[in-house]
CSV table of C-alpha atoms in Angstrom, one decimal:
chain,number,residue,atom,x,y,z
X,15,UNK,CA,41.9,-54.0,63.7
X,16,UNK,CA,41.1,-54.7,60.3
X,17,UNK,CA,37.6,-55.5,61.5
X,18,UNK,CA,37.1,-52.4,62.8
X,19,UNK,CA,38.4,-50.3,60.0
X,20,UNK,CA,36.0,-52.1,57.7
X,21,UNK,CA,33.3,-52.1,60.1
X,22,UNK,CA,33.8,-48.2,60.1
X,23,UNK,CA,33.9,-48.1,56.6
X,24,UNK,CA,31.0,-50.1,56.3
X,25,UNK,CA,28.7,-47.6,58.6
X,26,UNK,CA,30.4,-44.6,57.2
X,27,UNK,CA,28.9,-46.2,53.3
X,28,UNK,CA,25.6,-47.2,55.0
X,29,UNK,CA,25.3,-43.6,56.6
X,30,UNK,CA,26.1,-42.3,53.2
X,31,UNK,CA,23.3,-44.2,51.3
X,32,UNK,CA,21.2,-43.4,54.1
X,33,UNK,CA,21.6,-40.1,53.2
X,34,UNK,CA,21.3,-39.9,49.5
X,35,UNK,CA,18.2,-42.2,49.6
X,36,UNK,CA,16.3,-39.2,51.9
X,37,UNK,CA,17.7,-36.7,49.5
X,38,UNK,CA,16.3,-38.4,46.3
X,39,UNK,CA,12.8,-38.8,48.1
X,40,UNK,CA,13.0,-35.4,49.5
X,41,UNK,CA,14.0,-34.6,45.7
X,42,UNK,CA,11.1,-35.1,43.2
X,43,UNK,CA,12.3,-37.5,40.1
X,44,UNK,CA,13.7,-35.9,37.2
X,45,UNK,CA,12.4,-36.3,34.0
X,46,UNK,CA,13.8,-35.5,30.7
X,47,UNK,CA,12.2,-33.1,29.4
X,48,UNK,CA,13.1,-33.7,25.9
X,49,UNK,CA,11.1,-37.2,25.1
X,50,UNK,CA,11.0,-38.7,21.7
X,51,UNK,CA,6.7,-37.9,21.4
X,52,UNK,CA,7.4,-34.1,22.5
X,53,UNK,CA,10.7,-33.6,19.6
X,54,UNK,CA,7.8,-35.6,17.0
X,55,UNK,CA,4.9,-32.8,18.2
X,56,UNK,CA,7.6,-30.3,18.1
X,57,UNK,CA,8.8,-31.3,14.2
X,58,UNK,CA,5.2,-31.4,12.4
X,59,UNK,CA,4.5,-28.1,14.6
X,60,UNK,CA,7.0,-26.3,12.5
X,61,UNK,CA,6.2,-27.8,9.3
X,62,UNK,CA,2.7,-27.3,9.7
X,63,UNK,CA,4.1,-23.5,10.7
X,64,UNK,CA,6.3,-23.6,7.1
X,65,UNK,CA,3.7,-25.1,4.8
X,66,UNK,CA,0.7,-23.0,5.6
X,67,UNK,CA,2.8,-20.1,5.6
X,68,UNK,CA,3.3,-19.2,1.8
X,69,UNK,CA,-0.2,-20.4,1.5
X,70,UNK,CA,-1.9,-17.9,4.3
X,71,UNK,CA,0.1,-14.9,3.0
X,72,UNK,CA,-1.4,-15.2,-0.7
X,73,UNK,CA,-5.0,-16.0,0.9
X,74,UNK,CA,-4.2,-12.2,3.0
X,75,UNK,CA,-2.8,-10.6,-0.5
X,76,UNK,CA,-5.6,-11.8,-2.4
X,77,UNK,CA,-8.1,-10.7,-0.1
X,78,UNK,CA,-6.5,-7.1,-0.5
X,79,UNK,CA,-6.4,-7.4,-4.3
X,80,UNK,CA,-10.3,-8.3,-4.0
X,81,UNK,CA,-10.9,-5.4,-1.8
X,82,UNK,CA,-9.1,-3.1,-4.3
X,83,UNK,CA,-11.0,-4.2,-7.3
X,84,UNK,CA,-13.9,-3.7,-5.8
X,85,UNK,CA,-13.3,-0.4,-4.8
X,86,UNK,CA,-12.0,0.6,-8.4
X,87,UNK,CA,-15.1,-1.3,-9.8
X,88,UNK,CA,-17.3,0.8,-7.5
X,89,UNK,CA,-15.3,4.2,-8.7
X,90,UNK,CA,-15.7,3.1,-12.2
X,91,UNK,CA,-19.1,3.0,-11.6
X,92,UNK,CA,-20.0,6.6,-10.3
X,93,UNK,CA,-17.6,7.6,-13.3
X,94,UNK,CA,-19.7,6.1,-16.1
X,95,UNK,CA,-23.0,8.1,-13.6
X,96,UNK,CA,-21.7,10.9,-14.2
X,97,UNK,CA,-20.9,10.4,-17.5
X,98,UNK,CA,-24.3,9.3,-18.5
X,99,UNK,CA,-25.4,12.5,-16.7
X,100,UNK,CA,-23.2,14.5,-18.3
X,101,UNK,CA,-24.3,12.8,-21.8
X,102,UNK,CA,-27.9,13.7,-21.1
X,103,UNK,CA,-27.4,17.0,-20.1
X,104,UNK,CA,-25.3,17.2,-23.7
X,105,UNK,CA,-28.7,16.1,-25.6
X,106,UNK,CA,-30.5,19.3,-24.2
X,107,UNK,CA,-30.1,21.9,-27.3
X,108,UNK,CA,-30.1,24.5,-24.5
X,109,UNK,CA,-27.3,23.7,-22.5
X,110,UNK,CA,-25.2,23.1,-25.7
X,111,UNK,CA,-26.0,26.6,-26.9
X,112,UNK,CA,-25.1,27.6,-23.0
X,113,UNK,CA,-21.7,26.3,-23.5
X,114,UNK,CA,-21.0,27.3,-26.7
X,115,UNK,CA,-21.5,30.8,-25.5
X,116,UNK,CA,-19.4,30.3,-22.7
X,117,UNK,CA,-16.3,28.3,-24.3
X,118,UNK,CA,-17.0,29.0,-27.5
X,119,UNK,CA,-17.8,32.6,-27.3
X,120,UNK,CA,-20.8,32.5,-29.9
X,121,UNK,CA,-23.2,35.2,-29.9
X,122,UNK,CA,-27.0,34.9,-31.5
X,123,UNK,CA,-27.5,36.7,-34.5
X,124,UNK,CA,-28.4,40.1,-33.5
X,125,UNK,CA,-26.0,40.1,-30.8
X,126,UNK,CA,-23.1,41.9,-30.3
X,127,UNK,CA,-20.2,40.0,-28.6
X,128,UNK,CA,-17.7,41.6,-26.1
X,129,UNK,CA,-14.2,40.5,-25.1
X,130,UNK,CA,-13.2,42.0,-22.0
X,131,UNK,CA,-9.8,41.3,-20.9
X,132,UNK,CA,-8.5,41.8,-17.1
X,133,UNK,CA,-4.8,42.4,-17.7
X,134,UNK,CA,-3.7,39.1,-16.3
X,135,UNK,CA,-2.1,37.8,-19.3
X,136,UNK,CA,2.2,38.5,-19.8
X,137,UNK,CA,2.7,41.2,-22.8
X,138,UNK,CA,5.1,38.9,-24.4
X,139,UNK,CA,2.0,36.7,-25.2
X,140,UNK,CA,1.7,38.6,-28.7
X,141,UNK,CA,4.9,38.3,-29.9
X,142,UNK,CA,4.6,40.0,-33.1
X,143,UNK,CA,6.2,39.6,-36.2
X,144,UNK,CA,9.8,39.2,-34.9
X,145,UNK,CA,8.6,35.6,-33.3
X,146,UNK,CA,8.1,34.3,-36.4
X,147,UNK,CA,11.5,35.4,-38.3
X,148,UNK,CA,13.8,33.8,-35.2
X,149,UNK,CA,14.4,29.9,-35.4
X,150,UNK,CA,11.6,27.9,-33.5
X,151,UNK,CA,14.2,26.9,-30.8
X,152,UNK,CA,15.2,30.4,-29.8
X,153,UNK,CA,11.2,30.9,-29.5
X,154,UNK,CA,11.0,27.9,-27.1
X,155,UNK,CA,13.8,28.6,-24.8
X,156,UNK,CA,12.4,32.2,-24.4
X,157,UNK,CA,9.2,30.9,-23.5
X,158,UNK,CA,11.3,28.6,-21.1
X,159,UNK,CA,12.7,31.2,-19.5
X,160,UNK,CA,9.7,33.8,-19.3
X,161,UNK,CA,7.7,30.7,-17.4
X,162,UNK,CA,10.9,30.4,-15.2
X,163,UNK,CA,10.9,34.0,-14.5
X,164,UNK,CA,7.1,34.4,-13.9
């Protein structure tokens, strides 16, 4: 009886090995995917990724700043144009005479000059004599409070 009992045993562990050996072929192997060359790639990946980044984000910045001062040197220049324009336009004795008459209000000799006033301006513009007698201070905070009103 013994015999048999191992016997059985003995088929029953064969059967079993049977069995696992056409699972693991049916099965293809498993690797780790983790290997020692892939954690190595992985590593100088991300200090590559942490040492060029400080350096790639000033390259980016600078290339901005470059772009700016270029465009502020290019509106610098049309703003010393025009003022070359403007300063040749100043040496013509007929266009300063033009706006001395205009700014100025400067008549010819001979000429009679007119003021002629719209009615725009406040009333309390001319003040008159009581202005000067108050304290400066009480003068501004009227002002103050005739801009606030108006």
């Amino acid at each position: 009886m013994p015999a048999d009992r191992f016997s059985t045993a003995i088929r029953l562990k064969a059967l079993g090995e049977q069995a696992a050996a056409r699972v693991q072929r049916a099965r293809p192997p498993r690797r780790n995917r983790l290997t020692g060359r892939a954690a190595l790639l992985a590593l100088v990946m991300c200090s590559l990724v942490v040492v060029l980044a400080y350096p790639i984000r000033q390259y980016i910045s600078q290339r901005s700043d470059i772009t700016e001062q270029r465009r502020k040197a290019q509106e610098a220049g049309e703003a010393l144009d025009r003022l070359r324009d403007q300063k040749a336009r100043w040496q013509d004795p007929e266009y300063v005479r033009q706006q001395a008459r205009r700014h100025l209000h400067y008549v010819m000799p001979g000429e009679t000059g007119y003021i002629v006033q719209d009615g725009s301006r406040s009333a309390t513009a001319h003040r008159g004599p009581e202005a000067a007698r108050r304290p400066w201070y009480e003068n501004l905070w009227e002002g103050t409070d005739t801009a606030d009103k108006g």
